[in-house]
PDB file of C-alpha atoms in Angstrom:
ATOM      1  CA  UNK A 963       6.542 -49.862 -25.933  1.00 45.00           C
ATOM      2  CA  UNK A 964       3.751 -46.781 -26.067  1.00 49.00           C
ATOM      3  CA  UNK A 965       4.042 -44.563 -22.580  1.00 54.00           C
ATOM      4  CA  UNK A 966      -0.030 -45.059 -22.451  1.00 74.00           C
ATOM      5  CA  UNK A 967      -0.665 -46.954 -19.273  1.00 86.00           C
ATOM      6  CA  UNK A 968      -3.972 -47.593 -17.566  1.00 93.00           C
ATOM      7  CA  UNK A 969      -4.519 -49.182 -14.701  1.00 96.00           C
ATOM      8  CA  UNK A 970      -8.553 -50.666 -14.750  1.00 97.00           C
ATOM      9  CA  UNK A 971     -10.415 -52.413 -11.534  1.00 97.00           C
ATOM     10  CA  UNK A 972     -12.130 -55.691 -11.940  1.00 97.00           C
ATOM     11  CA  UNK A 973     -14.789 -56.059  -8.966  1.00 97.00           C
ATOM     12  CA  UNK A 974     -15.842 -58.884  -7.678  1.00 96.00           C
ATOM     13  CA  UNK A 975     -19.290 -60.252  -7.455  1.00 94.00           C
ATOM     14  CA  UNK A 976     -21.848 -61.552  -5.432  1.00 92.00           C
ATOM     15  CA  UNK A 977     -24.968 -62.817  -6.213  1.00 88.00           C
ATOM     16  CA  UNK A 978     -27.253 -61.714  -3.270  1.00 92.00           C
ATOM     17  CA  UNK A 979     -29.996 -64.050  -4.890  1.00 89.00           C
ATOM     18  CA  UNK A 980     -30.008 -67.074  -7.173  1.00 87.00           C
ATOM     19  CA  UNK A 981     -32.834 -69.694  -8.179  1.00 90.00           C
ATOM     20  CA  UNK A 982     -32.029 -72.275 -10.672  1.00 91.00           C
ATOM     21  CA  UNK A 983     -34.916 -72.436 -12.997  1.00 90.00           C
ATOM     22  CA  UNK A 984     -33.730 -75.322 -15.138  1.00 90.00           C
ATOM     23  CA  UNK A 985     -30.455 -77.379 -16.658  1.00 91.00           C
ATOM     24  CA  UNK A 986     -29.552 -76.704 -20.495  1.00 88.00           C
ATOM     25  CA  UNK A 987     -28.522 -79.967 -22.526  1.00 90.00           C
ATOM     26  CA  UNK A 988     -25.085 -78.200 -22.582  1.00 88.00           C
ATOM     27  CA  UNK A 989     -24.495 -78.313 -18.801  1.00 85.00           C
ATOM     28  CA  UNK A 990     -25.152 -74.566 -17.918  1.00 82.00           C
ATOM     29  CA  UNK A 991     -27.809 -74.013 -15.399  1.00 85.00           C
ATOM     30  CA  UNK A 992     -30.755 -71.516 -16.542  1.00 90.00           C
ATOM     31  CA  UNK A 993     -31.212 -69.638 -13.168  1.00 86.00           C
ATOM     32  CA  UNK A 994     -32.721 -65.895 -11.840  1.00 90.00           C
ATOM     33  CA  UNK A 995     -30.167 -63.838 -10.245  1.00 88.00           C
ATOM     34  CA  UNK A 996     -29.471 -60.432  -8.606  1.00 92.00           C
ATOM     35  CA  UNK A 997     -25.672 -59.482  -8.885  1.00 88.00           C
ATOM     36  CA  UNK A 998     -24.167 -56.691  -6.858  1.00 93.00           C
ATOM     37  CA  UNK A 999     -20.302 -55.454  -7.430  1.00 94.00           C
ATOM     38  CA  UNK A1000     -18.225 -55.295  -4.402  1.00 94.00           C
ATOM     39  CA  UNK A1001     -14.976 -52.491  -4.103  1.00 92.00           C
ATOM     40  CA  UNK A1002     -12.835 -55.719  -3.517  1.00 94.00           C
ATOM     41  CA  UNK A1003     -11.244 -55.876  -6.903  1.00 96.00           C
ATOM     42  CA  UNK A1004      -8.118 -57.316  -8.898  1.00 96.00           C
ATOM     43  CA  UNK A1005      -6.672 -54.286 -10.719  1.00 97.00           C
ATOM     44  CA  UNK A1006      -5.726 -54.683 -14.578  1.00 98.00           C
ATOM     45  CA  UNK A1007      -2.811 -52.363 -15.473  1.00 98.00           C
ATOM     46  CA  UNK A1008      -2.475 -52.104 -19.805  1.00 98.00           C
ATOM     47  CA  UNK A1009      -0.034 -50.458 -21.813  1.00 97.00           C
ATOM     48  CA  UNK A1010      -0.271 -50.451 -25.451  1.00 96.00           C
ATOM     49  CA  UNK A1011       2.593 -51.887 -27.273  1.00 94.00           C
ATOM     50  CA  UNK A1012       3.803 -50.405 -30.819  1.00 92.00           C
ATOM     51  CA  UNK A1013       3.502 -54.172 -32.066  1.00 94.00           C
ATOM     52  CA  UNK A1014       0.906 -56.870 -32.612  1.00 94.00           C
ATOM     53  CA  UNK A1015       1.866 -58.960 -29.572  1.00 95.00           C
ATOM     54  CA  UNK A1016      -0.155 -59.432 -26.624  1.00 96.00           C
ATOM     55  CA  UNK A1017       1.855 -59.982 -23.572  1.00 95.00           C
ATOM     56  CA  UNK A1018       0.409 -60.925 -19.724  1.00 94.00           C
ATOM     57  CA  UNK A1019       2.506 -60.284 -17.030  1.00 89.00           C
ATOM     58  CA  UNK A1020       0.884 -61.997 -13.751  1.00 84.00           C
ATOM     59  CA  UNK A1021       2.041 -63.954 -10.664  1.00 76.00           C
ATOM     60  CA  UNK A1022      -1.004 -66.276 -11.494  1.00 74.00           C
ATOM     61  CA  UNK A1023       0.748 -70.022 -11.503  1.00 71.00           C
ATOM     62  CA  UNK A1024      -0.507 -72.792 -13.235  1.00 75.00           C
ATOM     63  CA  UNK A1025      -2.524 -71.458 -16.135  1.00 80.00           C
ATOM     64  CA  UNK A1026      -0.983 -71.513 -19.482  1.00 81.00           C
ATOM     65  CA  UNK A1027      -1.356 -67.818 -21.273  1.00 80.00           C
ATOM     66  CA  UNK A1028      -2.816 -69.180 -24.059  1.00 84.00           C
ATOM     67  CA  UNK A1029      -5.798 -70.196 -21.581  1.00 87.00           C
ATOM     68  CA  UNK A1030      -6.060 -67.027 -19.609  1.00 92.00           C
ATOM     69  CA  UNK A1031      -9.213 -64.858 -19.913  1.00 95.00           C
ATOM     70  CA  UNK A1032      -7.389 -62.073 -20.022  1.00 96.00           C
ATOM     71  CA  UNK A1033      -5.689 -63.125 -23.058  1.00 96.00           C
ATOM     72  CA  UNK A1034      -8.668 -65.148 -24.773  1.00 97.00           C
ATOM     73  CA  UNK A1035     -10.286 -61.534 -24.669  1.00 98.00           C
ATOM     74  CA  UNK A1036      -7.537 -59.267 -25.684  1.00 98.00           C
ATOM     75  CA  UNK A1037      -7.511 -61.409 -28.770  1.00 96.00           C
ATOM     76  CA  UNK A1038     -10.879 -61.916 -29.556  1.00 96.00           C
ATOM     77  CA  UNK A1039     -11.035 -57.864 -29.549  1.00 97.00           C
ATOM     78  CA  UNK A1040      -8.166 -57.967 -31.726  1.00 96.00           C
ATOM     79  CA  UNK A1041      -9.352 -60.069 -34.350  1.00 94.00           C
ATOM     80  CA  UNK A1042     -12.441 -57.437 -34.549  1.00 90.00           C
ATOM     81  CA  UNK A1043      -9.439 -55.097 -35.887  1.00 87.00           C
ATOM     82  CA  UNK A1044      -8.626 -54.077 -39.164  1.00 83.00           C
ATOM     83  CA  UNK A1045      -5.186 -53.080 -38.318  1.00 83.00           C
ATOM     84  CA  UNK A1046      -4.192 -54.986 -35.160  1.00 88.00           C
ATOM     85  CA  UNK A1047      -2.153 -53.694 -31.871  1.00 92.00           C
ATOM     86  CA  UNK A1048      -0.883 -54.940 -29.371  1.00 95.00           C
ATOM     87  CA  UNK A1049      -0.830 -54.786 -25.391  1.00 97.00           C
ATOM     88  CA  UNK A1050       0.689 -55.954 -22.400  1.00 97.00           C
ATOM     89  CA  UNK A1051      -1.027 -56.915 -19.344  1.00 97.00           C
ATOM     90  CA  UNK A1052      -0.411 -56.801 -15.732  1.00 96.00           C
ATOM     91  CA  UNK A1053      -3.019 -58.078 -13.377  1.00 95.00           C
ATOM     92  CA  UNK A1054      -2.578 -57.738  -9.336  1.00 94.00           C
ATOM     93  CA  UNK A1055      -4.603 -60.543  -8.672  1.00 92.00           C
ATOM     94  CA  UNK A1056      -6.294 -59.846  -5.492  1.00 92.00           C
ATOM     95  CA  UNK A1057      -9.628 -62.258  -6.361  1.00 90.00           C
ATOM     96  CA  UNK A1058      -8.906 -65.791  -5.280  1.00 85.00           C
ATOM     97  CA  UNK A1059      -9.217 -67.873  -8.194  1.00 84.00           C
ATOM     98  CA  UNK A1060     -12.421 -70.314  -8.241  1.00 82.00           C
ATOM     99  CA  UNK A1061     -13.357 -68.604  -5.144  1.00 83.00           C
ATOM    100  CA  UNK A1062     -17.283 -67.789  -6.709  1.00 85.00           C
ATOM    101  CA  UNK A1063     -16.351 -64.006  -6.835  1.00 90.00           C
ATOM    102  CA  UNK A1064     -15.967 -63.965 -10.452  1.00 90.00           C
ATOM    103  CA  UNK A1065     -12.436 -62.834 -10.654  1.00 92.00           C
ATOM    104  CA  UNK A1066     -11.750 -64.523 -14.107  1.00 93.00           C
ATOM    105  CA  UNK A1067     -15.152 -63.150 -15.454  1.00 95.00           C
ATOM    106  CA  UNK A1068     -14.555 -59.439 -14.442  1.00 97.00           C
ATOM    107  CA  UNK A1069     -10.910 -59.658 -15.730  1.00 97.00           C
ATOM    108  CA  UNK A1070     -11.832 -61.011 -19.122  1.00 98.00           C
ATOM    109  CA  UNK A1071     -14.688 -57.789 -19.159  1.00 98.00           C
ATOM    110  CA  UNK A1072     -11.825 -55.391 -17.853  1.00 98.00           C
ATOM    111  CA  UNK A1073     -10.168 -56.846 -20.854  1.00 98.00           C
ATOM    112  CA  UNK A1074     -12.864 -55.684 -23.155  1.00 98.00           C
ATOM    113  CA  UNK A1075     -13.730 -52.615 -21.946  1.00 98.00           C
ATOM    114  CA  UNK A1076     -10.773 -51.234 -22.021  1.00 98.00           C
ATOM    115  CA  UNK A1077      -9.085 -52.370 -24.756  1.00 97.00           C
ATOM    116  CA  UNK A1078     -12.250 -51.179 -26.529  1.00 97.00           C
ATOM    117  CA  UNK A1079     -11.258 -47.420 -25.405  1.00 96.00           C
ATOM    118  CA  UNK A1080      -7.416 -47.877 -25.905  1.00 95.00           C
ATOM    119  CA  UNK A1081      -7.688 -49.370 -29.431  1.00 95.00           C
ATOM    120  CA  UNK A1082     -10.980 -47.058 -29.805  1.00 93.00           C
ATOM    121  CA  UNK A1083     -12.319 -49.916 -31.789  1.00 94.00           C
ATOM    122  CA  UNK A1084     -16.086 -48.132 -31.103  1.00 94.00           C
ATOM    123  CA  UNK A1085     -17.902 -51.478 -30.431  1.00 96.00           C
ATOM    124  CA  UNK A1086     -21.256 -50.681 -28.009  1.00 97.00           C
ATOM    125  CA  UNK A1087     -21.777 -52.109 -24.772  1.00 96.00           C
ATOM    126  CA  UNK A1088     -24.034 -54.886 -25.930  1.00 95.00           C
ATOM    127  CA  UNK A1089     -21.085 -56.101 -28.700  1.00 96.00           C
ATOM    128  CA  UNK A1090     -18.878 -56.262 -25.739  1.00 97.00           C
ATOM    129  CA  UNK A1091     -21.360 -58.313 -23.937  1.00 95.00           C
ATOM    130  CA  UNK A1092     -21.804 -60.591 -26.776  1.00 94.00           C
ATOM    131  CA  UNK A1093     -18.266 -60.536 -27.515  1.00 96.00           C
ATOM    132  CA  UNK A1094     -17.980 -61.898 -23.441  1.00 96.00           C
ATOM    133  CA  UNK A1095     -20.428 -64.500 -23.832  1.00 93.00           C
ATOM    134  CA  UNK A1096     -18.431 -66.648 -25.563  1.00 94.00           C
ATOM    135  CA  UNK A1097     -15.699 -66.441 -22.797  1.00 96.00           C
ATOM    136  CA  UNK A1098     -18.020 -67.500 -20.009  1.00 91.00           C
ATOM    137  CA  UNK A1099     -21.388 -66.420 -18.898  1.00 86.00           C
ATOM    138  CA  UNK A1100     -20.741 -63.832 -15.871  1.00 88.00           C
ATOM    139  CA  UNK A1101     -18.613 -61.704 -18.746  1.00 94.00           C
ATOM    140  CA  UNK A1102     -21.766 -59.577 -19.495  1.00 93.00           C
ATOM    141  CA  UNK A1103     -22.713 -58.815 -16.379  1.00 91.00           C
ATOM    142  CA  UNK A1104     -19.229 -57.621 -15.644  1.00 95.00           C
ATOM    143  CA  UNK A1105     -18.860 -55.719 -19.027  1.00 96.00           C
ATOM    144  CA  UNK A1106     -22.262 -53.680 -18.091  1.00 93.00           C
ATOM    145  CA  UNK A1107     -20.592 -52.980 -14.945  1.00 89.00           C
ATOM    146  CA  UNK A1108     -23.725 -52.613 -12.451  1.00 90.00           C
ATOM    147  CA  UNK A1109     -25.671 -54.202 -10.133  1.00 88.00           C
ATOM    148  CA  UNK A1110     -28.738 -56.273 -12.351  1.00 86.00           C
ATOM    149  CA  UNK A1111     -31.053 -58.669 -12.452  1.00 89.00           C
ATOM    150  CA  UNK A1112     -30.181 -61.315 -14.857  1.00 84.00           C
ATOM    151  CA  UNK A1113     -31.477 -64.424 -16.403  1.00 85.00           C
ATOM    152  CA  UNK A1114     -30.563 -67.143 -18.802  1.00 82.00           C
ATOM    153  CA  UNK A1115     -27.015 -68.335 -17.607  1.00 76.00           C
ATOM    154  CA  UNK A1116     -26.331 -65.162 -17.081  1.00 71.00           C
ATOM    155  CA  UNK A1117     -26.369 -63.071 -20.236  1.00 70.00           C
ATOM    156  CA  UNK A1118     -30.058 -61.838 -20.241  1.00 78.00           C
ATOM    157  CA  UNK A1119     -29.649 -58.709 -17.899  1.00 77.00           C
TER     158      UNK A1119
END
């Protein structure tokens, strides 16, 4: 295993305002928000690996790797690789999980972020955000990592 560790934040969120504009066919709500970042925060801690595997290391019971956000977005990054690493993953889960704080959501954009500077695959801020979208629609906010008004389900900040 590489000696580069990082250790990354993932804030929670609050929405200090939120008006539902309308319901999509799909379920999501189409809504106007403002979200603000609070210091409370789990804290991501990733060391890259000198093999392809991606390996999460969390105290987290009851949800199957495979399903983690952490994981979905360490390897949706590195499928956007031409030669692939790998990484593990701890995460000191402070967030309480479905708690409306958007634990999962920042730690999937933690994901992306910095795996994006470790791997130095170059992808912007808005590819990231993209990228997040299809893990859930609070990744972008999280992956531009300030306070915004935002619109859509989420993604239009």
């Amino acid at each position: 295993m590489s000696t580069a560790t990082k250790t990354w934040p993932a804030p929670a969120k609050l929405n200090l305002f939120l008006h539902i504009t309308d319901r999509r066919e799909d379920g999501y709500h189409l809504l106007q928000t403002v979200f603000q970042f609070l210091d409370f925060c789990d804290q991501l801690r990733f060391s890259l690996r000198d093999d392809e595997r991606i390996v999460l290391e969390t105290d987290c019971a009851g949800i199957p790797p495979q399903e983690n956000l952490v994981v979905r977005a360490a390897l949706l990054l590195q499928s956007r690789l031409e030669q692939r690493r790998g990484v593990s993953i701890w995460i000191d889960k402070r967030l309480p999980m479905g708690g409306g704080l958007g634990g999962g959501s920042s730690d999937a954009a933690t994901t992306l972020v910095a795996l994006n500077r470790l791997w130095q695959t170059g992808l912007s801020t808005d590819e990231l955000a993209e990228l997040g979208l299809t893990l859930g629609a609070d990744v972008p906010i999280f992956v531009h990592g300030h306070a915004a008004w935002a619109e859509g389900v989420g993604e239009q900040i």
